[in-house]
Amino acid sequence: QIVSISSEILKFSKRLMITRASDEVYSEVKKLHIKAHYHREAKAITVDTRDSVSKEKGVLVVSAGTSDLQVAKEAQTIAELMDCQVKTLIDVGVAGLHRLLDNLEEIKKHKVIVAVAGMDGVLPAVLAGLVKAPVIAVPTSIGYGASFEGIGPLLTMLNSCAPGVSVVNIDNGFGAGYLAAVINKT
């Protein structure tokens, strides 16, 4: 089904992204187009058949921990496919607040921030309290204890009192990266 759908999309579009993809799916999609690329960390496949395009700066993807990497990389991959230069900061969660604060000057340079976090999910609110840029919060299903497969961080993010925070669904790196690209282009 994925190959059939991808084939149809490529008849009308020069870009394609498949999320939650395996190596097996990639081997089949690669047969459709030589420019198919597998982003292993994001578990995503992209095809971009356009001529070279300029990429606009302004998107930052931040993850609280390394276990949030797949969702963060998914956000990065879609934003890049949508012609954004994306800077990433990985493993800068509030459990070690100094890691975040050490990067504050860099963080403030960006027009929009995607903040990916599981566990307590407080990273987006902390970021929104430190910067003027909008923060797109992405709760992840990664975590232990009472995170309830992402519901804990989702509720924390939805209840944030920091202005400028919007929230996408659990593990929705695609939605966050897409929204970040749209904001970055306005």
PDB file of C-alpha atoms in Angstrom:
ATOM      1  CA  GLN A   1       0.000   0.000   0.000  1.00  0.00           C
ATOM      2  CA  ILE A   2       2.795   2.426   0.880  1.00  0.00           C
ATOM      3  CA  VAL A   3       4.527   1.886  -2.452  1.00  0.00           C
ATOM      4  CA  SER A   4       1.279   2.291  -4.377  1.00  0.00           C
ATOM      5  CA  ILE A   5       0.361   5.484  -2.523  1.00  0.00           C
ATOM      6  CA  SER A   6       3.887   6.851  -2.921  1.00  0.00           C
ATOM      7  CA  SER A   7       3.832   6.166  -6.640  1.00  0.00           C
ATOM      8  CA  GLU A   8       0.586   8.125  -6.985  1.00  0.00           C
ATOM      9  CA  ILE A   9       1.894  11.053  -4.933  1.00  0.00           C
ATOM     10  CA  LEU A  10       5.057  11.269  -7.027  1.00  0.00           C
ATOM     11  CA  LYS A  11       2.929  11.634 -10.174  1.00  0.00           C
ATOM     12  CA  PHE A  12       1.668  14.979  -8.851  1.00  0.00           C
ATOM     13  CA  SER A  13       4.334  16.157  -6.426  1.00  0.00           C
ATOM     14  CA  LYS A  14       8.094  16.469  -6.488  1.00  0.00           C
ATOM     15  CA  ARG A  15       8.306  15.789  -2.739  1.00  0.00           C
ATOM     16  CA  LEU A  16       7.261  12.867  -0.585  1.00  0.00           C
ATOM     17  CA  MET A  17       7.749  11.896   3.042  1.00  0.00           C
ATOM     18  CA  ILE A  18       6.851   8.581   4.624  1.00  0.00           C
ATOM     19  CA  THR A  19       6.937   8.375   8.417  1.00  0.00           C
ATOM     20  CA  ARG A  20       7.441   5.364  10.691  1.00  0.00           C
ATOM     21  CA  ALA A  21       9.145   3.537   7.845  1.00  0.00           C
ATOM     22  CA  SER A  22      11.233   0.395   8.092  1.00  0.00           C
ATOM     23  CA  ASP A  23      14.262  -0.700   6.071  1.00  0.00           C
ATOM     24  CA  GLU A  24      11.964  -3.073   4.163  1.00  0.00           C
ATOM     25  CA  VAL A  25       9.645  -0.267   3.122  1.00  0.00           C
ATOM     26  CA  TYR A  26      12.626   1.840   2.078  1.00  0.00           C
ATOM     27  CA  SER A  27      13.986  -0.932  -0.154  1.00  0.00           C
ATOM     28  CA  GLU A  28      10.662  -0.984  -2.012  1.00  0.00           C
ATOM     29  CA  VAL A  29      10.270   2.810  -2.232  1.00  0.00           C
ATOM     30  CA  LYS A  30      13.860   3.115  -3.487  1.00  0.00           C
ATOM     31  CA  LYS A  31      12.705   1.205  -6.577  1.00  0.00           C
ATOM     32  CA  LEU A  32      10.263   4.054  -7.323  1.00  0.00           C
ATOM     33  CA  HIS A  33      12.843   6.804  -7.437  1.00  0.00           C
ATOM     34  CA  ILE A  34      16.619   7.014  -7.230  1.00  0.00           C
ATOM     35  CA  LYS A  35      16.366  10.096  -4.988  1.00  0.00           C
ATOM     36  CA  ALA A  36      14.597   8.208  -2.211  1.00  0.00           C
ATOM     37  CA  HIS A  37      16.503   8.657   1.041  1.00  0.00           C
ATOM     38  CA  TYR A  38      16.077   6.803   4.320  1.00  0.00           C
ATOM     39  CA  HIS A  39      16.596   8.852   7.483  1.00  0.00           C
ATOM     40  CA  ARG A  40      17.235   6.043   9.966  1.00  0.00           C
ATOM     41  CA  GLU A  41      17.166   8.155  13.116  1.00  0.00           C
ATOM     42  CA  ALA A  42      13.778   9.576  12.105  1.00  0.00           C
ATOM     43  CA  LYS A  43      12.522   6.307  10.611  1.00  0.00           C
ATOM     44  CA  ALA A  44      11.385   8.400   7.654  1.00  0.00           C
ATOM     45  CA  ILE A  45      11.779   8.208   3.891  1.00  0.00           C
ATOM     46  CA  THR A  46      11.947  11.308   1.735  1.00  0.00           C
ATOM     47  CA  VAL A  47      11.971  11.848  -1.998  1.00  0.00           C
ATOM     48  CA  ASP A  48      12.775  15.316  -3.338  1.00  0.00           C
ATOM     49  CA  THR A  49      13.038  15.525  -7.116  1.00  0.00           C
ATOM     50  CA  ARG A  50      13.186  19.314  -7.321  1.00  0.00           C
ATOM     51  CA  ASP A  51      16.197  21.212  -8.521  1.00  0.00           C
ATOM     52  CA  SER A  52      18.315  22.759  -5.815  1.00  0.00           C
ATOM     53  CA  VAL A  53      16.346  25.139  -3.572  1.00  0.00           C
ATOM     54  CA  SER A  54      17.496  27.631  -0.976  1.00  0.00           C
ATOM     55  CA  LYS A  55      16.696  26.790   2.614  1.00  0.00           C
ATOM     56  CA  GLU A  56      15.526  29.455   5.032  1.00  0.00           C
ATOM     57  CA  LYS A  57      17.080  29.697   8.494  1.00  0.00           C
ATOM     58  CA  GLY A  58      14.947  29.957  11.598  1.00  0.00           C
ATOM     59  CA  VAL A  59      13.867  26.502  12.838  1.00  0.00           C
ATOM     60  CA  LEU A  60      15.325  24.955  15.971  1.00  0.00           C
ATOM     61  CA  VAL A  61      14.465  21.436  17.152  1.00  0.00           C
ATOM     62  CA  VAL A  62      15.289  20.773  20.790  1.00  0.00           C
ATOM     63  CA  SER A  63      14.970  17.437  22.554  1.00  0.00           C
ATOM     64  CA  ALA A  64      14.981  16.899  26.276  1.00  0.00           C
ATOM     65  CA  GLY A  65      16.777  13.571  26.075  1.00  0.00           C
ATOM     66  CA  THR A  66      18.409  11.231  23.610  1.00  0.00           C
ATOM     67  CA  SER A  67      15.452   8.871  23.931  1.00  0.00           C
ATOM     68  CA  ASP A  68      13.331  11.580  22.240  1.00  0.00           C
ATOM     69  CA  LEU A  69      15.651  11.555  19.222  1.00  0.00           C
ATOM     70  CA  GLN A  70      13.393   9.731  16.738  1.00  0.00           C
ATOM     71  CA  VAL A  71      10.557  12.223  17.177  1.00  0.00           C
ATOM     72  CA  ALA A  72      12.978  15.179  17.054  1.00  0.00           C
ATOM     73  CA  LYS A  73      14.592  13.856  13.871  1.00  0.00           C
ATOM     74  CA  GLU A  74      11.151  13.361  12.301  1.00  0.00           C
ATOM     75  CA  ALA A  75      10.393  17.051  12.959  1.00  0.00           C
ATOM     76  CA  GLN A  76      13.771  18.033  11.519  1.00  0.00           C
ATOM     77  CA  THR A  77      13.296  15.899   8.406  1.00  0.00           C
ATOM     78  CA  ILE A  78       9.916  17.375   7.432  1.00  0.00           C
ATOM     79  CA  ALA A  79      11.041  20.957   8.116  1.00  0.00           C
ATOM     80  CA  GLU A  80      14.097  20.406   5.906  1.00  0.00           C
ATOM     81  CA  LEU A  81      11.935  18.877   3.182  1.00  0.00           C
ATOM     82  CA  MET A  82       9.863  22.066   3.399  1.00  0.00           C
ATOM     83  CA  ASP A  83      12.956  24.171   2.639  1.00  0.00           C
ATOM     84  CA  CYS A  84      14.088  25.152   6.124  1.00  0.00           C
ATOM     85  CA  GLN A  85      17.566  24.990   7.575  1.00  0.00           C
ATOM     86  CA  VAL A  86      17.168  23.233  10.887  1.00  0.00           C
ATOM     87  CA  LYS A  87      19.470  23.443  13.865  1.00  0.00           C
ATOM     88  CA  THR A  88      19.136  20.720  16.508  1.00  0.00           C
ATOM     89  CA  LEU A  89      20.010  20.608  20.181  1.00  0.00           C
ATOM     90  CA  ILE A  90      19.754  17.118  21.620  1.00  0.00           C
ATOM     91  CA  ASP A  91      19.705  16.130  25.288  1.00  0.00           C
ATOM     92  CA  VAL A  92      19.167  19.586  26.814  1.00  0.00           C
ATOM     93  CA  GLY A  93      16.264  18.775  29.108  1.00  0.00           C
ATOM     94  CA  VAL A  94      15.490  20.568  32.333  1.00  0.00           C
ATOM     95  CA  ALA A  95      16.791  17.724  34.496  1.00  0.00           C
ATOM     96  CA  GLY A  96      20.168  19.328  33.731  1.00  0.00           C
ATOM     97  CA  LEU A  97      19.026  22.921  33.291  1.00  0.00           C
ATOM     98  CA  HIS A  98      22.603  24.102  32.732  1.00  0.00           C
ATOM     99  CA  ARG A  99      22.603  22.260  29.371  1.00  0.00           C
ATOM    100  CA  LEU A 100      19.697  24.370  28.189  1.00  0.00           C
ATOM    101  CA  LEU A 101      21.013  27.620  29.634  1.00  0.00           C
ATOM    102  CA  ASP A 102      24.464  27.019  28.124  1.00  0.00           C
ATOM    103  CA  ASN A 103      22.758  27.146  24.705  1.00  0.00           C
ATOM    104  CA  LEU A 104      20.400  30.057  25.390  1.00  0.00           C
ATOM    105  CA  GLU A 105      22.183  32.520  23.092  1.00  0.00           C
ATOM    106  CA  GLU A 106      21.889  30.066  20.179  1.00  0.00           C
ATOM    107  CA  ILE A 107      18.277  29.231  21.053  1.00  0.00           C
ATOM    108  CA  LYS A 108      17.258  32.909  20.948  1.00  0.00           C
ATOM    109  CA  LYS A 109      18.463  33.232  17.323  1.00  0.00           C
ATOM    110  CA  HIS A 110      15.596  31.137  15.944  1.00  0.00           C
ATOM    111  CA  LYS A 111      12.188  32.172  14.663  1.00  0.00           C
ATOM    112  CA  VAL A 112      10.381  29.017  15.836  1.00  0.00           C
ATOM    113  CA  ILE A 113      11.286  26.192  18.223  1.00  0.00           C
ATOM    114  CA  VAL A 114      10.100  22.590  18.287  1.00  0.00           C
ATOM    115  CA  ALA A 115      10.531  21.204  21.809  1.00  0.00           C
ATOM    116  CA  VAL A 116      10.363  17.415  22.113  1.00  0.00           C
ATOM    117  CA  ALA A 117      10.079  15.886  25.577  1.00  0.00           C
ATOM    118  CA  GLY A 118       8.710  12.905  27.412  1.00  0.00           C
ATOM    119  CA  MET A 119       8.749  12.190  31.157  1.00  0.00           C
ATOM    120  CA  ASP A 120       7.457  15.375  32.838  1.00  0.00           C
ATOM    121  CA  GLY A 121       7.184  17.323  29.553  1.00  0.00           C
ATOM    122  CA  VAL A 122       8.209  20.645  31.056  1.00  0.00           C
ATOM    123  CA  LEU A 123      10.872  21.629  28.483  1.00  0.00           C
ATOM    124  CA  PRO A 124       8.510  23.605  26.178  1.00  0.00           C
ATOM    125  CA  ALA A 125       7.191  25.764  29.037  1.00  0.00           C
ATOM    126  CA  VAL A 126      10.710  26.532  30.263  1.00  0.00           C
ATOM    127  CA  LEU A 127      11.791  27.467  26.728  1.00  0.00           C
ATOM    128  CA  ALA A 128       8.731  29.657  26.201  1.00  0.00           C
ATOM    129  CA  GLY A 129       9.607  31.510  29.391  1.00  0.00           C
ATOM    130  CA  LEU A 130      13.078  32.274  28.051  1.00  0.00           C
ATOM    131  CA  VAL A 131      12.463  33.227  24.394  1.00  0.00           C
ATOM    132  CA  LYS A 132      10.139  35.327  22.239  1.00  0.00           C
ATOM    133  CA  ALA A 133       9.755  32.678  19.501  1.00  0.00           C
ATOM    134  CA  PRO A 134       6.704  30.416  19.391  1.00  0.00           C
ATOM    135  CA  VAL A 135       7.342  26.967  20.848  1.00  0.00           C
ATOM    136  CA  ILE A 136       5.729  23.873  19.351  1.00  0.00           C
ATOM    137  CA  ALA A 137       5.559  21.250  22.079  1.00  0.00           C
ATOM    138  CA  VAL A 138       5.785  17.556  21.176  1.00  0.00           C
ATOM    139  CA  PRO A 139       5.128  15.054  23.950  1.00  0.00           C
ATOM    140  CA  THR A 140       6.756  11.670  23.468  1.00  0.00           C
ATOM    141  CA  SER A 141       5.642   8.248  24.583  1.00  0.00           C
ATOM    142  CA  ILE A 142       9.146   7.576  25.874  1.00  0.00           C
ATOM    143  CA  GLY A 143       9.557   7.550  29.610  1.00  0.00           C
ATOM    144  CA  TYR A 144       8.980   5.501  32.681  1.00  0.00           C
ATOM    145  CA  GLY A 145       7.049   5.886  35.887  1.00  0.00           C
ATOM    146  CA  ALA A 146       3.817   7.838  35.545  1.00  0.00           C
ATOM    147  CA  SER A 147       4.315   9.194  32.036  1.00  0.00           C
ATOM    148  CA  PHE A 148       1.504   6.894  30.809  1.00  0.00           C
ATOM    149  CA  GLU A 149       2.942   6.444  27.288  1.00  0.00           C
ATOM    150  CA  GLY A 150       2.998  10.188  26.654  1.00  0.00           C
ATOM    151  CA  ILE A 151      -0.230  11.255  28.339  1.00  0.00           C
ATOM    152  CA  GLY A 152       1.669  12.723  31.305  1.00  0.00           C
ATOM    153  CA  PRO A 153       3.832  15.062  29.201  1.00  0.00           C
ATOM    154  CA  LEU A 154       0.876  15.828  26.911  1.00  0.00           C
ATOM    155  CA  LEU A 155      -1.182  17.079  29.849  1.00  0.00           C
ATOM    156  CA  THR A 156       1.761  19.081  31.206  1.00  0.00           C
ATOM    157  CA  MET A 157       2.229  20.756  27.821  1.00  0.00           C
ATOM    158  CA  LEU A 158      -1.480  21.455  27.370  1.00  0.00           C
ATOM    159  CA  ASN A 159      -1.608  23.026  30.836  1.00  0.00           C
ATOM    160  CA  SER A 160       1.432  25.244  30.313  1.00  0.00           C
ATOM    161  CA  CYS A 161       0.978  28.791  31.541  1.00  0.00           C
ATOM    162  CA  ALA A 162       3.880  30.077  29.432  1.00  0.00           C
ATOM    163  CA  PRO A 163       2.650  32.146  26.469  1.00  0.00           C
ATOM    164  CA  GLY A 164       3.525  31.051  22.959  1.00  0.00           C
ATOM    165  CA  VAL A 165       3.286  27.285  23.444  1.00  0.00           C
ATOM    166  CA  SER A 166       1.229  25.185  21.055  1.00  0.00           C
ATOM    167  CA  VAL A 167       0.990  21.413  21.393  1.00  0.00           C
ATOM    168  CA  VAL A 168       0.785  18.615  18.845  1.00  0.00           C
ATOM    169  CA  ASN A 169      -0.152  15.031  19.615  1.00  0.00           C
ATOM    170  CA  ILE A 170       2.068  12.399  21.228  1.00  0.00           C
ATOM    171  CA  ASP A 171       5.080  11.474  19.042  1.00  0.00           C
ATOM    172  CA  ASN A 172       3.883  13.812  16.242  1.00  0.00           C
ATOM    173  CA  GLY A 173       7.263  15.042  15.035  1.00  0.00           C
ATOM    174  CA  PHE A 174       5.826  15.280  11.535  1.00  0.00           C
ATOM    175  CA  GLY A 175       3.077  17.699  12.581  1.00  0.00           C
ATOM    176  CA  ALA A 176       5.462  19.804  14.646  1.00  0.00           C
ATOM    177  CA  GLY A 177       8.075  20.026  11.880  1.00  0.00           C
ATOM    178  CA  TYR A 178       5.423  20.913   9.318  1.00  0.00           C
ATOM    179  CA  LEU A 179       3.966  23.665  11.517  1.00  0.00           C
ATOM    180  CA  ALA A 180       7.456  25.007  12.308  1.00  0.00           C
ATOM    181  CA  ALA A 181       8.215  25.267   8.581  1.00  0.00           C
ATOM    182  CA  VAL A 182       4.963  27.126   7.908  1.00  0.00           C
ATOM    183  CA  ILE A 183       5.643  29.569  10.767  1.00  0.00           C
ATOM    184  CA  ASN A 184       9.240  30.028   9.640  1.00  0.00           C
ATOM    185  CA  LYS A 185       8.131  31.015   6.132  1.00  0.00           C
ATOM    186  CA  THR A 186       5.704  33.712   7.311  1.00  0.00           C
TER     187      THR A 186
END
